Coordinates of C-alpha atoms in Angstrom, one line a residue:
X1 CA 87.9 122.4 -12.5
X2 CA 88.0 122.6 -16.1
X3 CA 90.4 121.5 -18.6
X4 CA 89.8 122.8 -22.5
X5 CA 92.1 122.8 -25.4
X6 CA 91.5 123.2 -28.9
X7 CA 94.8 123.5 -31.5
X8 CA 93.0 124.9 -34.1
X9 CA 91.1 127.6 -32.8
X10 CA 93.6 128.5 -29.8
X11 CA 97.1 127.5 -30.6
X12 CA 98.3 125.0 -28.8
X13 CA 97.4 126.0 -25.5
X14 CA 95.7 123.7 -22.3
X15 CA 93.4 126.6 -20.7
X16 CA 92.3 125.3 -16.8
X17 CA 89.6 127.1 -15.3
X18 CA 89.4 126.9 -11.1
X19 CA 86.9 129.3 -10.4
X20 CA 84.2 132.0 -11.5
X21 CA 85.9 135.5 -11.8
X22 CA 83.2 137.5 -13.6
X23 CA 82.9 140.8 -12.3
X24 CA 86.4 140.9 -10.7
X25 CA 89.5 142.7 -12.6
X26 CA 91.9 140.0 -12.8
X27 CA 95.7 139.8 -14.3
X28 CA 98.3 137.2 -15.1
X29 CA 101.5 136.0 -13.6
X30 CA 104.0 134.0 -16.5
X31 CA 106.5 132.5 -16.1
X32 CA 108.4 130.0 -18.9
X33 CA 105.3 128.6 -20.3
X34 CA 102.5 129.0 -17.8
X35 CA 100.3 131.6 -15.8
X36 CA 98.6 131.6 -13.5
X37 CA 95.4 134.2 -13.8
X38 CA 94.3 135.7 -10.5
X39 CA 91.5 138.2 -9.3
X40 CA 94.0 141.3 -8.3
X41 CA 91.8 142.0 -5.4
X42 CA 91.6 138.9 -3.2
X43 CA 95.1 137.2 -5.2
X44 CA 92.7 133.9 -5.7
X45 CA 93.6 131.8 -8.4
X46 CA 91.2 131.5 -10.4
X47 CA 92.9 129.9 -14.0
X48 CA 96.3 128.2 -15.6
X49 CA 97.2 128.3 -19.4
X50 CA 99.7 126.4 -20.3
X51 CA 101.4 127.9 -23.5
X52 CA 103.0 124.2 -25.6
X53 CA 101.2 122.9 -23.7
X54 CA 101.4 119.1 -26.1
X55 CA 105.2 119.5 -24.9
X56 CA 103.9 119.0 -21.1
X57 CA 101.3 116.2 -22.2
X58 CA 102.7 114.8 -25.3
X59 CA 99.2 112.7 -26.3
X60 CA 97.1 115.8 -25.6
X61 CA 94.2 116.0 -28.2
X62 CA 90.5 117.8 -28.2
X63 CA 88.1 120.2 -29.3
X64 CA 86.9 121.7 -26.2
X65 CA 86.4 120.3 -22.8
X66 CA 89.3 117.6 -22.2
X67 CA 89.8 115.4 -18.9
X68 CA 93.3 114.2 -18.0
X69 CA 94.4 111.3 -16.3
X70 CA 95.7 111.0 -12.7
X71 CA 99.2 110.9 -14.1
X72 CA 98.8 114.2 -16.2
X73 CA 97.3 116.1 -14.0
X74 CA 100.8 114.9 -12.2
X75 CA 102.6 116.3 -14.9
X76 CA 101.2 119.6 -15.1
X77 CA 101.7 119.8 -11.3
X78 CA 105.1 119.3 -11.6
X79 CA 105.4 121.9 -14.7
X80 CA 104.2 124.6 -12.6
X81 CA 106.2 123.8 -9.9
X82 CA 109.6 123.7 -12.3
X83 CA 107.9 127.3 -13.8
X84 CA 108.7 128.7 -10.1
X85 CA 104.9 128.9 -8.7
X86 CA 104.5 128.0 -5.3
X87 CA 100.7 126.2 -5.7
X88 CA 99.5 123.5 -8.0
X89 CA 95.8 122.6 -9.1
X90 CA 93.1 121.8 -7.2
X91 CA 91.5 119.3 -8.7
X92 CA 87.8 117.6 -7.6
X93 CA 88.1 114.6 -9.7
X94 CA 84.4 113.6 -9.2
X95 CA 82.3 114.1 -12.5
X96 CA 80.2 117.2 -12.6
X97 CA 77.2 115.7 -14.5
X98 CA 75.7 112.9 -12.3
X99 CA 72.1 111.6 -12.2
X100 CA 70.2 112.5 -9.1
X101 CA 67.1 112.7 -7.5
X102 CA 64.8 115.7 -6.2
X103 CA 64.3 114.7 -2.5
X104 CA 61.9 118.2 -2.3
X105 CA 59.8 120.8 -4.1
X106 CA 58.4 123.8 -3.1
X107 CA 57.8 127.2 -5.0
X108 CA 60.3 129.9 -5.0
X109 CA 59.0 132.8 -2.6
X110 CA 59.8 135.4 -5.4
X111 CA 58.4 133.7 -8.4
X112 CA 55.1 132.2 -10.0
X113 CA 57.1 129.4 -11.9
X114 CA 60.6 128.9 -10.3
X115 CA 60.6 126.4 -7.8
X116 CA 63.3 125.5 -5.4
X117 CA 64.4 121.6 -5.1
X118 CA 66.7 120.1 -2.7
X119 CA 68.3 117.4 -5.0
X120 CA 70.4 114.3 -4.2
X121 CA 73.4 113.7 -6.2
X122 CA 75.6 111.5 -4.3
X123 CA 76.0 109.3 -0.8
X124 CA 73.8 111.2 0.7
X125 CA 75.0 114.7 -0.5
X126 CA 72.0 117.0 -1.3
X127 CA 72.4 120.3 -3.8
X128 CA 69.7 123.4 -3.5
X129 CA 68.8 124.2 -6.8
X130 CA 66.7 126.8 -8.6
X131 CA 64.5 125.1 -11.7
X132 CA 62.4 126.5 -13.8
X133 CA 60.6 123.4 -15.3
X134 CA 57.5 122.9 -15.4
X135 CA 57.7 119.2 -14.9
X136 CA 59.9 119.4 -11.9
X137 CA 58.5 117.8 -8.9
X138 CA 59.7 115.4 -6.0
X139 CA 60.5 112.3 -6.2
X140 CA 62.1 112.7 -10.1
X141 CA 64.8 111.7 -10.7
X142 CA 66.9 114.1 -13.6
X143 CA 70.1 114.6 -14.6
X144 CA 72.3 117.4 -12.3
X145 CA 75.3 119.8 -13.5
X146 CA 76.9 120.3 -10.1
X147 CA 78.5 123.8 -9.9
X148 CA 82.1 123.2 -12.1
X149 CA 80.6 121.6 -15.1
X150 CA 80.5 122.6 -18.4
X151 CA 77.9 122.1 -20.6
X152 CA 78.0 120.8 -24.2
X153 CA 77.2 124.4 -25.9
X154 CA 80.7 125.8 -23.6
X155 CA 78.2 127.1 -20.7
X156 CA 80.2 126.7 -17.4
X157 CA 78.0 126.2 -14.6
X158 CA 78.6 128.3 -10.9
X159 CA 76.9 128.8 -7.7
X160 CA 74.2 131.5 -7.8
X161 CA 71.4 132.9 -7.1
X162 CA 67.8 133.4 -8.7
X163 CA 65.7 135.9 -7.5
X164 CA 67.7 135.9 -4.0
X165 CA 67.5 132.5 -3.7
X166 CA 71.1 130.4 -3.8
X167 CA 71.2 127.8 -6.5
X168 CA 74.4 125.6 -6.3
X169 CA 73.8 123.8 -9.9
X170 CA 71.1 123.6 -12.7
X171 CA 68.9 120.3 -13.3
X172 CA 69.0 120.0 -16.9
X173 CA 67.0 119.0 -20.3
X174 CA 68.0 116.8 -22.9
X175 CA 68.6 119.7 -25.1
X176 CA 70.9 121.1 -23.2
X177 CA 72.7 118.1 -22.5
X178 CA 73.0 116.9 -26.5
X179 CA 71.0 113.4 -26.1
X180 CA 70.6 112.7 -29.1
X181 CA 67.3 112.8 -30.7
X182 CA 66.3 115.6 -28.1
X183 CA 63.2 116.4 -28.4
X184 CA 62.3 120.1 -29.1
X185 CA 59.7 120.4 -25.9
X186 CA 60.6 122.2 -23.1
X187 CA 61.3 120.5 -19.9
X188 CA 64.2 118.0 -17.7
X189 CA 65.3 114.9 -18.4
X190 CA 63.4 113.0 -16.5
X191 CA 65.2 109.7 -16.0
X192 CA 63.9 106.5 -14.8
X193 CA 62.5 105.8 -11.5
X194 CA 65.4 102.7 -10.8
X195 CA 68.2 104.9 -12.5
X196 CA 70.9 104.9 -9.9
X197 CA 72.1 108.3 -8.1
X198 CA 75.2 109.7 -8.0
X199 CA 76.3 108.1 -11.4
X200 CA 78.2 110.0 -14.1
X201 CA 75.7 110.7 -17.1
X202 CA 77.1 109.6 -20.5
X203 CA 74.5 111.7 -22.8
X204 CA 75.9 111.0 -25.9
X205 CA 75.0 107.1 -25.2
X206 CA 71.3 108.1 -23.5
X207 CA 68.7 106.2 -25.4
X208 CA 65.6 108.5 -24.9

């Protein structure tokens, strides 16, 4: 689940991404001040925009991805139910960008330099993902965007598959995370041994 707003470039609209709907046609349902987008095929709900959206959550502020509060995702649950629309948001509150910790690695079947990791993330729940780093090997422990995350450069990570092999998240580089200081090498974070799994990863407080 994604929340993103910006004022300035958008208007003053809360946009709420659910779910990946690339390469589906997919329409919109208004009512008052919200829709609700869906795939026309399957009816899945796959977005919300919520048009004034500062008159639902009066201290709503940001410049791209935002994260409400318990009580305002209560609000905007109870906006869509006043709008007439018989569903609210599903929300995973768990963060999306977690440290974790590559339990295997073994070379993709398909490729001379992808390799496929099964990768720890939290209490005991293991992620198959695709990497293509050449420092990438068990027992690291790295920094994991789980599939509903959005990275800092607006990327929006979604189950998939590399070279017909499922990938349910990417493990990621400073870079791509905006440590600060990044170095300009190629290559995951590789975190240290002791860091704890599972945890939320604040990059812009990382001291490489």
């Amino acid at each position: 689940m994604i929340y993103t707003y910006n004022k300035e470039a958008v208007g003053d609209v809360l946009m709420v991404t659910v779910a990946n709907a690339a390469g589906n046609k997919v329409e919109a349902d208004r009512k008052e001040n919200i829709a609700r987008i869906y795939v026309t095929e399957s009816n899945e709900t796959v977005g919300w925009n919520f048009f004034n959206a500062s008159e639902v959550l009066t201290n709503l502020t940001g410049n791209g991805q935002v994260f409400p509060t318990d009580s305002e995702k209560e609000q905007l649950d109870q906006a869509i139910t006043k709008a007439g629309f018989n569903e609210t948001i599903a929300d995973d509150r768990r963060p999306k960008i977690v440290s974790g910790l590559v339990k295997e690695c073994v070379p993709h079947p398909d490729s001379d330099h992808l390799s496929v990791t099964q990768t720890e993330v939290d209490n005991g729940e293991v992620l198959q993902i695709v990497c293509g780093a050449a420092n990438v090997r068990e027992g690291l422990n790295v920094v994991v965007a789980k599939p509903g995350a959005m990275m800092p450069d607006g990327m929006i990570i979604w189950p998939g598959a590399l070279r017909g092999v499922e990938s349910l998240g990417m493990l990621c580089s400073a870079r791509e995370l905006a440590v600060p200081n990044a170095p300009e090498a190629k290559g995951i974070l590789e975190l240290p041994t002791d860091y704890p799994v599972g945890e939320a990863f604040d990059a812009a407080n990382y001291k490489l």
